[in-house]
Amino acid sequence: MANLSTSYMGINLKNPVIVAASSISNYVDKVKQAESLGAGGLVIRSLFEEQIQADGITMAEFMERAAYISPEVQSPIFPPLAHGGPREHLMWVEKTRNAVKMPIFASLNAVNPGTWTSYAKQLEETGIDGLEVNYYTVAADPDTPGSDVEKAMFDIIEAVKAEVKIPVAVKLSPYFTSTANVVKELDKRGVDAVVMFNRFLQPDIDVDDESITNAMTWSTPAEMRVPLRWVALLYGRVKLDMALNTGVHSGRDLVKALLAGASVVQVASALLQNGLPYLSTLLLELQNWMEEKDYESLDEFRGKASQKNTPNPFGFERAQYMQLLMSQE
Ligand SMILES: Cc1cc2nc3c(=O)[nH]c(=O)nc-3n(C[C@H](O)[C@H](O)[C@H](O)COP(=O)(O)O)c2cc1C
């Protein structure tokens, strides 16, 4: 049997398939099932500061309404009730961490700089193995130049890195002007891994209602081409590890990610669509492919099709684009 073990952010994983942050982590039983089906690790869904804020407001409004109906709610007999902030999520993370042996990563999306660091520290204290910074933001302000958007992210990352001792990954948007430079800057700041890429939910428009709709859709294998290109371009040029995310739907996709140079893949849609046992199928397909090719370990072929190692280094850049367009009738 080929050896699938790998290292990611300095953590040993028994294989390179990580369950991406998603609803799978909503149930401890599912996390346990993912482990028994062979997952290399799992990212718990994000702690969202905005969600905590919204819950806090809802609770305050409820208390106000309750006090109006029944004034003793705010009387000295009842101690003042305040929303628990991130405590529920933190308890959940700790419970999940303790329920399994595989590496568990927490994910954080905050808004205010002070919250990024304080929540990061509190997540670290739950015993997680690593922290994923889910830097999910849409740069919608026409007056903010790209350099400011990037600086804001770097400042947050530097602060989080200074606050925690566990390894830190940054889950990136695919929409930077110079993705390669952003990754290099994160590398310089000692970030342990990048997750390429987050999959932004794109709003749609309902033409009957003339309104905006937001439906959750699964990714498709075609979407993997974007992270595949960037992993292949950056392999061997940065120290940090790269987790390829978005569009991994089969064992062959997993092989492609490794050939491009990914340390690991993260998978959500394929597991939600096909059920968690599909994890074993992905791993079996990887095993079979390695056996067919006589590979005993991932390092024997990781990065073989990266820009640095491929005999056709222009394949990942623009030159090929023109040839392809010219060859179409
Ligand atoms: C139901 C669901 C919930 C998700 N929740 C989170 C989350 O809390 N934090 C996060 O960073 N990504 C979240 N994601 C995004 C996934 O982690 C992943 O980046 C994305 O789905 C692309 O991977 P895929 O092509 O394998 O689906 C979620 C995705 C789904 C489908």
Coordinates of C-alpha atoms and ligand atoms in Angstrom, one line a residue:
M1 CA 0.0 0.0 0.0
A2 CA 1.3 3.4 -1.0
N3 CA 2.1 5.7 1.9
L4 CA -0.3 8.7 1.8
S5 CA 1.1 10.5 4.9
T6 CA 2.0 14.2 4.6
S7 CA 2.9 17.2 6.5
Y8 CA 0.7 20.4 6.5
M9 CA 1.6 23.5 8.5
G10 CA 4.1 21.4 10.4
I11 CA 1.4 18.9 11.5
N12 CA 1.5 15.2 10.4
L13 CA -1.5 14.0 8.6
K14 CA -2.2 10.4 7.6
N15 CA -3.3 11.5 4.2
P16 CA -3.8 14.8 2.3
V17 CA -7.6 15.0 2.4
I18 CA -8.9 17.6 4.8
V19 CA -12.7 18.1 5.3
A20 CA -13.1 21.8 4.5
A21 CA -15.0 24.2 6.8
S22 CA -18.6 23.4 6.3
S23 CA -21.8 22.1 7.9
I24 CA -20.1 18.7 8.2
S25 CA -18.6 20.0 11.5
N26 CA -22.1 20.9 12.9
Y27 CA -22.4 17.4 14.3
V28 CA -19.8 15.6 16.4
D29 CA -21.0 12.3 15.0
K30 CA -20.3 13.4 11.5
V31 CA -16.8 14.5 12.5
K32 CA -16.2 11.1 14.1
Q33 CA -17.5 9.4 11.0
A34 CA -15.2 11.5 8.8
E35 CA -12.3 10.3 11.0
S36 CA -13.3 6.7 10.7
L37 CA -13.6 7.0 6.9
G38 CA -10.0 8.2 6.8
A39 CA -10.1 12.0 6.7
G40 CA -6.6 13.4 7.2
G41 CA -8.0 16.3 9.2
L42 CA -11.0 18.6 9.5
V43 CA -11.7 22.4 9.6
I44 CA -14.5 23.4 11.9
R45 CA -16.9 26.0 10.4
S46 CA -15.9 29.5 11.0
L47 CA -16.5 31.6 14.1
F48 CA -18.1 34.7 12.5
E49 CA -17.9 37.9 14.5
E50 CA -20.8 39.4 12.5
Q51 CA -22.9 36.4 13.5
I52 CA -22.1 36.9 17.2
Q53 CA -22.9 40.6 16.9
A54 CA -26.2 39.8 15.2
D55 CA -27.1 37.3 17.9
G56 CA -26.2 39.8 20.6
I57 CA -28.5 42.4 19.1
T58 CA -31.4 39.9 18.7
M59 CA -31.0 38.9 22.3
A60 CA -30.9 42.5 23.5
E61 CA -34.0 43.3 21.5
F62 CA -35.8 40.2 23.0
M63 CA -34.8 41.3 26.5
E64 CA -36.2 44.8 25.9
R65 CA -39.5 43.4 24.7
A66 CA -39.6 41.0 27.6
A67 CA -39.0 43.8 30.1
Y68 CA -41.8 45.8 28.6
I69 CA -44.2 42.9 29.1
S70 CA -42.8 41.8 32.4
P71 CA -40.8 44.5 34.2
E72 CA -39.2 42.1 36.7
V73 CA -37.0 40.8 33.9
Q74 CA -34.9 43.9 34.5
S75 CA -35.4 44.0 38.3
P76 CA -32.6 43.4 40.8
I77 CA -34.0 39.9 41.4
F78 CA -32.9 38.8 38.0
P79 CA -29.2 39.3 37.2
P80 CA -28.7 41.2 33.9
L81 CA -28.4 38.7 31.1
A82 CA -25.8 39.3 28.3
H83 CA -25.1 37.4 25.2
G84 CA -22.3 34.9 25.7
G85 CA -20.3 36.2 22.7
P86 CA -18.2 33.4 21.1
R87 CA -18.5 31.1 24.1
E88 CA -21.0 28.7 22.5
H89 CA -18.8 28.3 19.4
L90 CA -15.6 27.9 21.6
M91 CA -17.3 25.1 23.6
W92 CA -18.3 23.4 20.4
V93 CA -14.8 23.6 19.0
E94 CA -13.4 22.1 22.2
K95 CA -15.9 19.4 22.2
T96 CA -15.1 18.5 18.6
R97 CA -11.4 18.7 19.3
N98 CA -11.7 16.2 22.2
A99 CA -14.0 13.8 20.3
V100 CA -11.4 12.7 17.7
K101 CA -7.7 12.1 17.3
M102 CA -7.2 13.5 13.8
P103 CA -5.9 17.1 13.5
I104 CA -8.6 19.7 13.9
F105 CA -8.4 23.2 12.6
A106 CA -10.6 26.1 13.7
S107 CA -11.6 28.9 11.4
L108 CA -12.1 32.6 12.2
N109 CA -13.7 35.4 10.3
A110 CA -13.8 38.7 12.3
V111 CA -14.4 42.3 11.5
N112 CA -12.6 44.4 14.2
P113 CA -8.8 44.1 14.6
G114 CA -9.1 43.6 18.4
T115 CA -11.6 40.8 17.8
W116 CA -9.4 39.0 15.3
T117 CA -6.7 38.6 18.0
S118 CA -8.9 38.0 21.0
Y119 CA -11.0 35.3 19.2
A120 CA -7.8 33.7 17.7
K121 CA -6.4 33.4 21.2
Q122 CA -9.6 31.9 22.6
L123 CA -9.8 29.4 19.7
E124 CA -6.1 28.4 20.4
E125 CA -7.1 27.7 24.0
T126 CA -9.6 25.1 23.0
G127 CA -6.7 22.8 22.0
I128 CA -7.0 23.0 18.2
D129 CA -4.0 22.0 16.1
G130 CA -4.1 25.0 13.8
L131 CA -6.0 28.1 12.9
E132 CA -7.4 29.1 9.5
V133 CA -8.0 32.8 9.0
N134 CA -11.0 33.0 6.8
Y135 CA -10.3 36.4 5.3
Y136 CA -13.6 36.7 3.5
T137 CA -14.2 40.2 2.4
V138 CA -15.5 41.8 -0.8
A139 CA -13.5 44.9 -1.7
A140 CA -16.6 46.9 -2.7
D141 CA -15.5 50.4 -1.9
P142 CA -14.4 52.2 -5.2
D143 CA -12.3 54.6 -3.2
T144 CA -10.1 51.9 -1.6
P145 CA -7.1 50.9 -3.8
G146 CA -5.9 47.2 -3.9
S147 CA -2.8 48.0 -1.9
D148 CA -4.9 49.2 1.0
V149 CA -7.1 46.1 0.8
E150 CA -3.9 43.9 1.0
K151 CA -2.4 46.0 3.8
A152 CA -5.5 45.6 5.9
M153 CA -5.2 41.9 5.5
F154 CA -1.5 41.8 6.2
D155 CA -2.0 43.9 9.4
I156 CA -4.6 41.4 10.7
I157 CA -2.4 38.4 9.9
E158 CA 0.6 39.9 11.6
A159 CA -1.5 40.6 14.7
V160 CA -3.0 37.1 14.7
K161 CA 0.5 35.5 14.2
A162 CA 1.8 37.5 17.1
E163 CA -1.0 36.4 19.3
V164 CA -1.0 32.6 18.9
K165 CA 1.6 29.9 18.9
I166 CA -0.2 27.3 16.8
P167 CA 0.3 27.3 13.1
V168 CA -1.8 29.8 11.1
A169 CA -3.2 29.3 7.6
V170 CA -4.9 32.1 5.5
K171 CA -7.8 31.1 3.4
L172 CA -7.5 33.5 0.4
S173 CA -9.9 35.1 -2.0
P174 CA -9.1 34.4 -5.6
Y175 CA -9.6 38.0 -6.6
F176 CA -6.2 39.7 -5.8
T177 CA -4.5 41.6 -8.6
S178 CA -1.3 39.9 -7.9
T179 CA -2.1 36.6 -6.1
A180 CA 1.5 35.4 -6.3
N181 CA 2.8 38.6 -4.6
V182 CA 0.1 38.3 -1.8
V183 CA 1.2 34.7 -1.1
K184 CA 4.8 35.7 -1.1
E185 CA 4.1 38.6 1.4
L186 CA 2.2 36.1 3.6
D187 CA 5.2 33.7 3.4
K188 CA 7.5 36.6 4.5
R189 CA 5.2 37.1 7.5
G190 CA 5.7 33.5 8.6
V191 CA 2.2 32.3 7.7
D192 CA 2.3 28.5 7.7
A193 CA -0.1 27.8 4.8
V194 CA -2.5 29.3 2.4
V195 CA -5.8 27.8 1.4
M196 CA -6.4 28.5 -2.3
F197 CA -9.2 29.5 -2.5
N198 CA -12.3 30.5 -0.6
R199 CA -15.4 30.1 -2.8
F200 CA -17.4 33.3 -2.6
L201 CA -21.2 32.9 -2.8
Q202 CA -22.2 35.0 -5.8
P203 CA -25.6 36.7 -5.5
D204 CA -28.0 36.2 -8.4
I205 CA -31.0 38.3 -9.6
D206 CA -34.5 37.0 -9.8
V207 CA -36.0 38.6 -12.9
D208 CA -39.6 37.9 -11.8
D209 CA -39.3 39.6 -8.4
E210 CA -36.5 41.9 -9.6
S211 CA -34.7 41.1 -6.4
I212 CA -31.4 39.7 -5.3
T213 CA -31.2 36.0 -4.4
N214 CA -28.5 34.1 -2.5
A215 CA -28.7 30.4 -3.1
M216 CA -26.1 27.9 -1.9
T217 CA -24.7 26.0 -4.8
W218 CA -22.1 23.2 -4.9
S219 CA -18.9 23.8 -6.6
T220 CA -18.1 22.0 -9.9
P221 CA -14.9 20.2 -10.9
A222 CA -14.3 23.0 -13.6
E223 CA -13.8 25.5 -10.7
M224 CA -10.7 23.6 -9.7
R225 CA -8.7 25.1 -12.6
V226 CA -8.2 28.5 -10.9
P227 CA -6.6 27.1 -7.7
L228 CA -4.7 24.5 -9.7
R229 CA -3.0 27.2 -11.8
W230 CA -2.0 29.2 -8.7
V231 CA -0.7 26.2 -6.8
A232 CA 1.3 25.1 -9.8
L233 CA 2.7 28.6 -10.3
L234 CA 3.8 29.0 -6.7
Y235 CA 5.1 25.6 -5.9
G236 CA 8.8 25.7 -5.0
R237 CA 8.7 29.5 -4.9
V238 CA 7.3 29.9 -1.3
K239 CA 8.1 28.1 1.9
L240 CA 4.5 27.9 3.2
D241 CA 2.3 24.9 2.4
M242 CA -0.6 25.2 0.0
A243 CA -4.0 23.6 0.5
L244 CA -5.9 23.5 -2.7
N245 CA -9.6 24.2 -2.2
T246 CA -12.6 24.5 -4.5
G247 CA -13.7 22.0 -7.1
V248 CA -12.0 18.8 -5.8
H249 CA -14.6 16.2 -6.7
S250 CA -12.7 13.0 -7.5
G251 CA -9.6 11.0 -6.8
R252 CA -8.2 12.3 -10.1
D253 CA -8.7 15.9 -9.0
L254 CA -6.8 15.0 -5.8
V255 CA -3.9 13.7 -7.9
K256 CA -4.0 16.8 -10.0
A257 CA -3.7 19.0 -6.9
L258 CA -0.7 17.0 -5.7
L259 CA 1.0 17.1 -9.1
A260 CA 0.6 20.9 -9.1
G261 CA 2.3 21.0 -5.7
A262 CA -0.5 21.1 -3.1
S263 CA 0.4 19.8 0.3
V264 CA -3.2 18.9 0.9
V265 CA -6.7 19.4 -0.5
Q266 CA -9.8 20.6 1.3
V267 CA -13.1 19.2 0.2
A268 CA -16.7 20.3 1.0
S269 CA -19.1 20.1 -1.9
A270 CA -18.2 16.6 -3.0
L271 CA -18.7 15.2 0.5
L272 CA -22.0 17.1 1.0
Q273 CA -23.3 15.9 -2.4
N274 CA -22.2 12.3 -2.3
G275 CA -22.2 11.7 1.5
L276 CA -19.2 11.3 3.8
P277 CA -18.3 7.7 2.7
Y278 CA -17.2 9.4 -0.5
L279 CA -14.0 10.3 1.4
S280 CA -12.9 6.6 1.2
T281 CA -13.6 6.6 -2.5
L282 CA -11.3 9.7 -3.0
L283 CA -8.5 8.0 -1.0
L284 CA -8.9 4.7 -2.8
E285 CA -8.7 6.4 -6.1
L286 CA -5.5 8.1 -5.0
Q287 CA -4.1 4.8 -3.7
N288 CA -4.9 3.0 -7.0
W289 CA -3.4 5.8 -9.1
M290 CA -0.2 5.7 -7.1
E291 CA 0.0 1.9 -7.4
E292 CA -0.5 2.1 -11.2
K293 CA 2.4 4.6 -11.4
D294 CA 4.6 2.8 -8.9
Y295 CA 4.7 5.7 -6.5
E296 CA 5.2 4.8 -2.8
S297 CA 4.9 8.2 -1.3
L298 CA 3.4 11.6 -2.2
D299 CA 6.8 13.3 -2.3
E300 CA 7.7 11.2 -5.3
F301 CA 5.3 13.1 -7.5
R302 CA 4.2 16.2 -5.6
G303 CA 4.9 19.3 -7.7
K304 CA 5.9 17.2 -10.8
A305 CA 3.4 19.3 -13.0
S306 CA 4.2 22.6 -11.3
Q307 CA 5.4 25.4 -13.4
K308 CA 8.9 25.0 -11.9
N309 CA 9.1 21.3 -12.8
T310 CA 7.0 20.8 -15.9
P311 CA 8.7 20.6 -19.3
N312 CA 6.1 23.1 -20.5
P313 CA 6.4 26.0 -18.0
F314 CA 4.3 28.4 -20.2
G315 CA 1.3 26.2 -19.8
F316 CA 0.3 28.0 -16.7
E317 CA 0.7 31.5 -18.2
R318 CA -0.6 33.5 -21.1
A319 CA 1.4 32.1 -24.1
Q320 CA -0.8 29.0 -24.2
Y321 CA -3.9 31.1 -24.3
M322 CA -3.1 32.6 -27.6
Q323 CA -2.2 29.3 -29.2
L324 CA -5.5 27.8 -28.0
L325 CA -7.5 30.7 -29.3
M326 CA -5.7 30.5 -32.7
S327 CA -6.3 26.8 -33.0
Q328 CA -10.1 27.2 -32.7
E329 CA -12.0 27.2 -36.0
Ligands
LIG1 C1 -22.5 24.4 3.6 C2 -21.2 25.0 3.6 C3 -20.7 25.8 4.7 C4 -19.5 26.4 4.6 N1 -19.0 27.1 5.7 C5 -17.8 27.7 5.7 C6 -17.2 28.3 6.8 O1 -17.9 28.4 7.9 N2 -16.0 28.9 6.7 C7 -15.3 28.8 5.5 O2 -14.1 29.3 5.5 N3 -15.8 28.2 4.5 C8 -17.0 27.6 4.5 N4 -17.5 27.0 3.4 C9 -16.6 26.9 2.2 C10 -15.9 25.6 2.1 O3 -15.0 25.5 3.2 C11 -15.0 25.6 0.8 O4 -14.1 26.6 0.8 C12 -15.9 25.7 -0.5 O5 -17.1 25.0 -0.4 C13 -15.1 25.2 -1.7 O6 -14.8 23.9 -1.6 P1 -15.6 22.7 -2.4 O7 -15.4 23.0 -3.8 O8 -15.0 21.4 -2.0 O9 -17.0 22.9 -1.9 C14 -18.7 26.3 3.4 C15 -19.2 25.6 2.3 C16 -20.4 25.0 2.4 C17 -20.8 24.2 1.2

